[in-house]
Coordinates of N, CA and C in Angstrom, one line a residue:
A1371 N 0.8 -1.2 0.0 CA 0.0 0.0 0.0 C 0.9 1.3 0.0
C1372 N 2.1 1.2 0.6 CA 2.9 2.4 0.7 C 3.3 2.9 -0.7
M1373 N 3.6 1.9 -1.6 CA 4.0 2.3 -3.0 C 2.8 3.0 -3.7
M1374 N 1.6 2.4 -3.5 CA 0.4 3.0 -4.2 C 0.2 4.4 -3.6
I1375 N 0.3 4.6 -2.3 CA 0.0 5.9 -1.7 C 1.1 6.9 -2.2
R1376 N 2.3 6.5 -2.2 CA 3.4 7.3 -2.7 C 3.2 7.8 -4.2
Q1377 N 2.8 6.8 -5.0 CA 2.6 7.1 -6.4 C 1.5 8.1 -6.6
V1378 N 0.4 7.9 -5.9 CA -0.8 8.8 -6.1 C -0.5 10.2 -5.6
L1379 N 0.2 10.3 -4.4 CA 0.6 11.6 -3.9 C 1.5 12.3 -4.9
I1380 N 2.5 11.6 -5.4 CA 3.5 12.3 -6.3 C 2.9 12.7 -7.6
W1381 N 1.9 11.9 -8.1 CA 1.3 12.2 -9.4 C 0.1 13.1 -9.3
S1382 N -0.3 13.4 -8.1 CA -1.4 14.3 -7.9 C -1.0 15.8 -8.3
P1383 N -1.9 16.6 -8.9 CA -1.6 17.9 -9.4 C -0.9 18.8 -8.4
Q1384 N -1.3 18.8 -7.1 CA -0.8 19.7 -6.1 C 0.2 19.0 -5.2
G1385 N 0.4 17.6 -5.4 CA 1.3 16.9 -4.5 C 0.8 16.6 -3.2
K1386 N -0.5 16.8 -2.9 CA -1.1 16.5 -1.6 C -2.6 16.2 -1.9
L1387 N -3.1 15.3 -1.0 CA -4.5 14.9 -1.1 C -5.0 14.5 0.3
R1388 N -6.3 14.6 0.5 CA -6.9 14.1 1.7 C -7.0 12.6 1.6
S1389 N -7.1 11.9 2.7 CA -7.1 10.4 2.7 C -8.2 9.9 1.9
S1390 N -9.4 10.5 1.9 CA -10.5 9.9 1.2 C -10.3 10.0 -0.3
L1391 N -9.7 11.2 -0.8 CA -9.4 11.3 -2.2 C -8.3 10.4 -2.6
L1392 N -7.4 10.1 -1.7 CA -6.3 9.2 -1.9 C -6.8 7.8 -2.2
C1393 N -7.7 7.4 -1.3 CA -8.3 6.0 -1.5 C -9.1 6.0 -2.8
D1394 N -9.8 7.0 -3.2 CA -10.6 7.0 -4.4 C -9.6 6.9 -5.6
A1395 N -8.5 7.6 -5.6 CA -7.5 7.6 -6.7 C -6.9 6.2 -6.8
I1396 N -6.6 5.5 -5.7 CA -6.1 4.2 -5.7 C -7.1 3.2 -6.3
A1397 N -8.4 3.4 -5.9 CA -9.5 2.5 -6.3 C -9.7 2.7 -7.8
E1398 N -9.5 3.9 -8.3 CA -9.7 4.2 -9.7 C -8.6 3.5 -10.6
K1399 N -7.4 3.6 -10.0 CA -6.2 3.0 -10.7 C -6.2 1.5 -10.7
Y1400 N -6.7 0.9 -9.5 CA -6.7 -0.5 -9.3 C -8.1 -1.0 -9.1
P1401 N -8.8 -1.4 -10.1 CA -10.2 -1.8 -10.0 C -10.6 -2.8 -8.9
Y1402 N -9.7 -3.6 -8.5 CA -9.9 -4.5 -7.4 C -10.5 -3.8 -6.2
F1403 N -10.0 -2.6 -5.9 CA -10.3 -1.9 -4.7 C -11.7 -1.2 -4.8
Q1404 N -12.4 -1.3 -5.9 CA -13.7 -0.8 -6.1 C -14.8 -1.6 -5.4
E1405 N -14.4 -2.9 -5.1 CA -15.4 -3.8 -4.4 C -15.5 -3.2 -3.0
P1406 N -16.8 -3.3 -2.5 CA -17.0 -2.7 -1.1 C -16.1 -3.2 0.0
I1407 N -15.9 -4.5 0.1 CA -15.0 -5.1 1.1 C -13.6 -4.6 0.9
A1408 N -13.1 -4.7 -0.3 CA -11.7 -4.3 -0.6 C -11.5 -2.8 -0.3
K1409 N -12.5 -2.0 -0.6 CA -12.4 -0.6 -0.4 C -12.3 -0.3 1.1
K1410 N -13.0 -1.0 1.9 CA -13.0 -0.8 3.3 C -11.6 -1.2 3.8
H1411 N -11.0 -2.3 3.4 CA -9.7 -2.7 3.8 C -8.6 -1.7 3.3
L1412 N -8.8 -1.2 2.1 CA -7.9 -0.2 1.5 C -7.9 1.0 2.4
R1413 N -9.1 1.5 2.7 CA -9.2 2.7 3.6 C -8.5 2.5 4.9
D1414 N -8.7 1.4 5.5 CA -8.1 1.1 6.8 C -6.6 1.1 6.7
S1415 N -6.1 0.4 5.6 CA -4.7 0.3 5.4 C -4.0 1.6 5.1
V1416 N -4.7 2.4 4.3 CA -4.1 3.7 3.9 C -4.1 4.6 5.2
R1417 N -5.1 4.6 6.0 CA -5.0 5.4 7.2 C -3.9 5.0 8.2
H1418 N -3.7 3.6 8.3 CA -2.7 3.1 9.1 C -1.3 3.5 8.6
K1419 N -1.1 3.4 7.3 CA 0.2 3.7 6.7 C 0.5 5.2 6.8
L1420 N -0.5 6.0 6.5 CA -0.3 7.5 6.6 C 0.1 7.9 8.0
S1421 N -0.5 7.3 9.0 CA -0.2 7.8 10.3 C 1.0 7.2 11.0
N1422 N 1.5 6.1 10.4 CA 2.6 5.4 11.1 C 3.9 5.4 10.3
R1423 N 3.9 6.0 9.1 CA 5.2 6.0 8.3 C 5.7 7.5 8.2
P1424 N 7.0 7.6 8.5 CA 7.6 9.0 8.5 C 7.6 9.7 7.1
Q1425 N 7.5 8.9 6.1 CA 7.6 9.5 4.7 C 6.3 10.2 4.3
F1426 N 5.2 10.0 5.2 CA 4.0 10.7 4.9 C 3.7 11.8 6.0
R1427 N 3.4 13.0 5.6 CA 3.2 14.1 6.6 C 1.8 14.7 6.4
C1428 N 1.2 14.9 7.5 CA -0.1 15.5 7.5 C 0.0 17.1 7.5
L1429 N -0.7 17.7 6.6 CA -0.7 19.2 6.6 C -2.0 19.7 7.2
P1430 N -2.0 20.8 7.9 CA -3.3 21.3 8.4 C -4.2 21.7 7.3
K1431 N -5.5 21.7 7.6 CA -6.5 22.2 6.6 C -6.3 23.6 6.3
E1432 N -6.6 24.0 5.0 CA -6.5 25.4 4.6 C -7.7 26.1 5.1
P1433 N -7.6 27.4 5.4 CA -8.7 28.2 5.8 C -9.9 28.1 4.9
G1434 N -11.0 27.9 5.4 CA -12.2 27.8 4.6 C -12.5 26.4 4.1
D1435 N -11.6 25.4 4.3 CA -11.9 24.0 3.9 C -12.9 23.4 4.8
K1436 N -13.8 22.6 4.2 CA -14.8 21.9 5.0 C -14.4 20.4 5.0
G1437 N -14.9 19.7 5.9 CA -14.7 18.3 6.0 C -13.7 17.9 7.1
K1438 N -13.5 16.6 7.3 CA -12.5 16.2 8.3 C -11.1 16.1 7.7
G1439 N -10.2 16.2 8.6 CA -8.8 15.9 8.3 C -8.1 16.9 7.4
G1440 N -6.8 16.8 7.4 CA -6.0 17.7 6.5 C -5.6 17.0 5.3
Y1441 N -4.5 17.5 4.7 CA -3.9 17.0 3.5 C -2.7 16.2 3.8
W1442 N -2.4 15.2 3.0 CA -1.2 14.4 3.2 C -0.3 14.6 2.1
E1443 N 1.0 14.6 2.4 CA 2.0 14.8 1.3 C 3.1 13.7 1.6
Y1444 N 3.9 13.5 0.5 CA 5.0 12.6 0.6 C 6.3 13.3 0.9
V1445 N 7.2 12.8 1.8 CA 8.4 13.4 2.1 C 9.6 12.6 1.5
F1446 N 10.3 13.2 0.6 CA 11.4 12.5 0.0 C 12.6 12.4 0.9
K1447 N 13.6 11.6 0.6 CA 14.7 11.3 1.5 C 15.5 12.6 1.8
D1448 N 15.5 13.5 0.8 CA 16.3 14.8 1.1 C 15.5 15.8 1.9
G1449 N 14.3 15.5 2.3 CA 13.5 16.3 3.1 C 12.5 17.2 2.4
S1450 N 12.6 17.3 1.0 CA 11.7 18.0 0.3 C 10.4 17.2 0.2
T1451 N 9.3 17.9 -0.1 CA 8.0 17.3 0.0 C 7.3 17.4 -1.4
S1452 N 6.3 16.5 -1.6 CA 5.6 16.4 -2.9 C 4.8 17.7 -3.1
S1453 N 4.4 18.4 -2.1 CA 3.6 19.6 -2.3 C 4.4 20.8 -2.5
T1454 N 5.7 20.8 -2.3 CA 6.6 22.0 -2.5 C 7.5 22.0 -3.7
I1455 N 7.5 20.9 -4.4 CA 8.4 20.8 -5.6 C 7.5 20.7 -6.8
S1456 N 8.0 21.1 -8.0 CA 7.2 21.1 -9.2 C 6.7 19.7 -9.6
W1457 N 5.7 19.6 -10.4 CA 5.2 18.4 -10.9 C 6.3 17.7 -11.8
E1458 N 7.0 18.4 -12.6 CA 8.1 17.8 -13.4 C 9.1 17.2 -12.5
E1459 N 9.5 17.9 -11.4 CA 10.5 17.3 -10.5 C 10.0 16.1 -9.8
R1460 N 8.8 16.1 -9.4 CA 8.2 14.9 -8.8 C 8.2 13.7 -9.8
Q1461 N 7.8 14.0 -11.1 CA 7.8 12.9 -12.1 C 9.2 12.4 -12.3
R1462 N 10.3 13.3 -12.4 CA 11.6 12.9 -12.6 C 12.1 11.9 -11.5
R1463 N 11.8 12.3 -10.2 CA 12.2 11.5 -9.1 C 11.5 10.2 -9.1
M1464 N 10.3 10.1 -9.4 CA 9.5 8.9 -9.5 C 10.2 7.9 -10.5
E1465 N 10.5 8.4 -11.7 CA 11.1 7.6 -12.7 C 12.5 7.2 -12.3
E1466 N 13.2 8.0 -11.7 CA 14.6 7.7 -11.2 C 14.5 6.6 -10.2
G1467 N 13.6 6.7 -9.3 CA 13.5 5.7 -8.2 C 13.1 4.3 -8.8
T1468 N 12.2 4.3 -9.8 CA 11.8 3.1 -10.5 C 13.0 2.4 -11.2
R1469 N 13.8 3.2 -11.9 CA 15.0 2.6 -12.5 C 15.9 2.0 -11.5
K1470 N 16.1 2.7 -10.4 CA 17.1 2.2 -9.4 C 16.5 0.9 -8.8
R1471 N 15.2 0.8 -8.5 CA 14.7 -0.4 -8.0 C 14.8 -1.5 -8.9
Q1472 N 14.5 -1.3 -10.2 CA 14.6 -2.3 -11.2 C 16.0 -2.9 -11.3
M1473 N 17.0 -2.0 -11.3 CA 18.4 -2.4 -11.4 C 18.8 -3.2 -10.2
K1474 N 18.4 -2.7 -9.0 CA 18.7 -3.4 -7.8 C 18.2 -4.8 -7.8
M1475 N 16.9 -5.0 -8.2 CA 16.2 -6.3 -8.2 C 16.9 -7.2 -9.2
A1476 N 17.3 -6.7 -10.3 CA 18.0 -7.6 -11.3 C 19.4 -8.0 -10.8
Q1477 N 20.1 -7.1 -10.1 CA 21.4 -7.5 -9.5 C 21.2 -8.5 -8.4
E1478 N 20.2 -8.4 -7.6 CA 20.0 -9.3 -6.5 C 19.6 -10.7 -7.0
R1479 N 19.0 -10.8 -8.1 CA 18.7 -12.1 -8.7 C 19.8 -12.7 -9.5
G1480 N 21.0 -12.0 -9.5 CA 22.1 -12.5 -10.2 C 22.0 -12.3 -11.7
G1481 N 21.2 -11.4 -12.1 CA 21.0 -11.1 -13.5 C 22.0 -10.0 -14.0
V1482 N 21.9 -9.8 -15.3 CA 22.7 -8.8 -15.9 C 21.9 -7.5 -16.1
V1483 N 22.5 -6.4 -15.9 CA 21.7 -5.1 -16.1 C 22.3 -4.4 -17.3
Y1484 N 21.5 -4.2 -18.3 CA 21.9 -3.4 -19.5 C 21.3 -2.0 -19.4
V1485 N 22.2 -1.0 -19.5 CA 21.7 0.3 -19.4 C 22.1 1.1 -20.7
N1486 N 21.1 1.7 -21.4 CA 21.4 2.4 -22.6 C 22.1 3.7 -22.2
E1487 N 22.6 4.4 -23.2 CA 23.3 5.7 -22.9 C 22.3 6.7 -22.5
N1488 N 21.1 6.6 -23.0 CA 20.0 7.6 -22.6 C 19.4 7.1 -21.3
P1489 N 19.6 7.9 -20.2 CA 19.1 7.4 -18.9 C 17.6 7.4 -18.8
A1490 N 16.9 8.1 -19.7 CA 15.4 8.0 -19.7 C 14.9 6.7 -20.3
K1491 N 15.8 6.0 -21.0 CA 15.4 4.7 -21.6 C 16.2 3.6 -21.1
T1492 N 16.3 3.4 -19.8 CA 17.1 2.4 -19.1 C 16.4 1.0 -19.3
T1493 N 17.1 0.0 -19.7 CA 16.6 -1.3 -19.9 C 17.2 -2.2 -18.9
T1494 N 16.4 -2.9 -18.1 CA 16.9 -3.8 -17.1 C 16.5 -5.2 -17.5
T1495 N 17.4 -6.1 -17.6 CA 17.1 -7.5 -17.9 C 17.8 -8.4 -16.9
A1496 N 17.0 -9.3 -16.4 CA 17.5 -10.2 -15.4 C 17.6 -11.6 -16.1
T1497 N 18.8 -12.2 -16.0 CA 19.0 -13.5 -16.6 C 19.4 -14.5 -15.5
P1498 N 18.9 -15.7 -15.5 CA 19.3 -16.6 -14.4 C 20.8 -16.9 -14.5
P1499 N 21.4 -17.1 -13.3 CA 22.9 -17.4 -13.3 C 23.2 -18.7 -13.9

């Protein structure tokens, strides 16, 4: 669930969302969570992850906002947050993180990692030893 939350927060237009909108966005992207029982479990899991993980930070409600709770944002390792950097920078960081994870997984499996000269088109291939 942390990866789904992170992805939705980073790709959101303002870099921050309320927990209910976060759950709706995840359910929209992953149809399995549109089922009533799965949606309840998703909601509980998202609330638990948001409140217990340091990479998610709650922001206070803006003046004039109605409803419960504030907004949630993602905190990157360098301390910057998803709501304070540009959408383009959030997109770049997300893609960079994905490439790093793919390369690490291929290396852990004893595979070979092929990287093109263009970092935007990194190809990762894992071959059995």
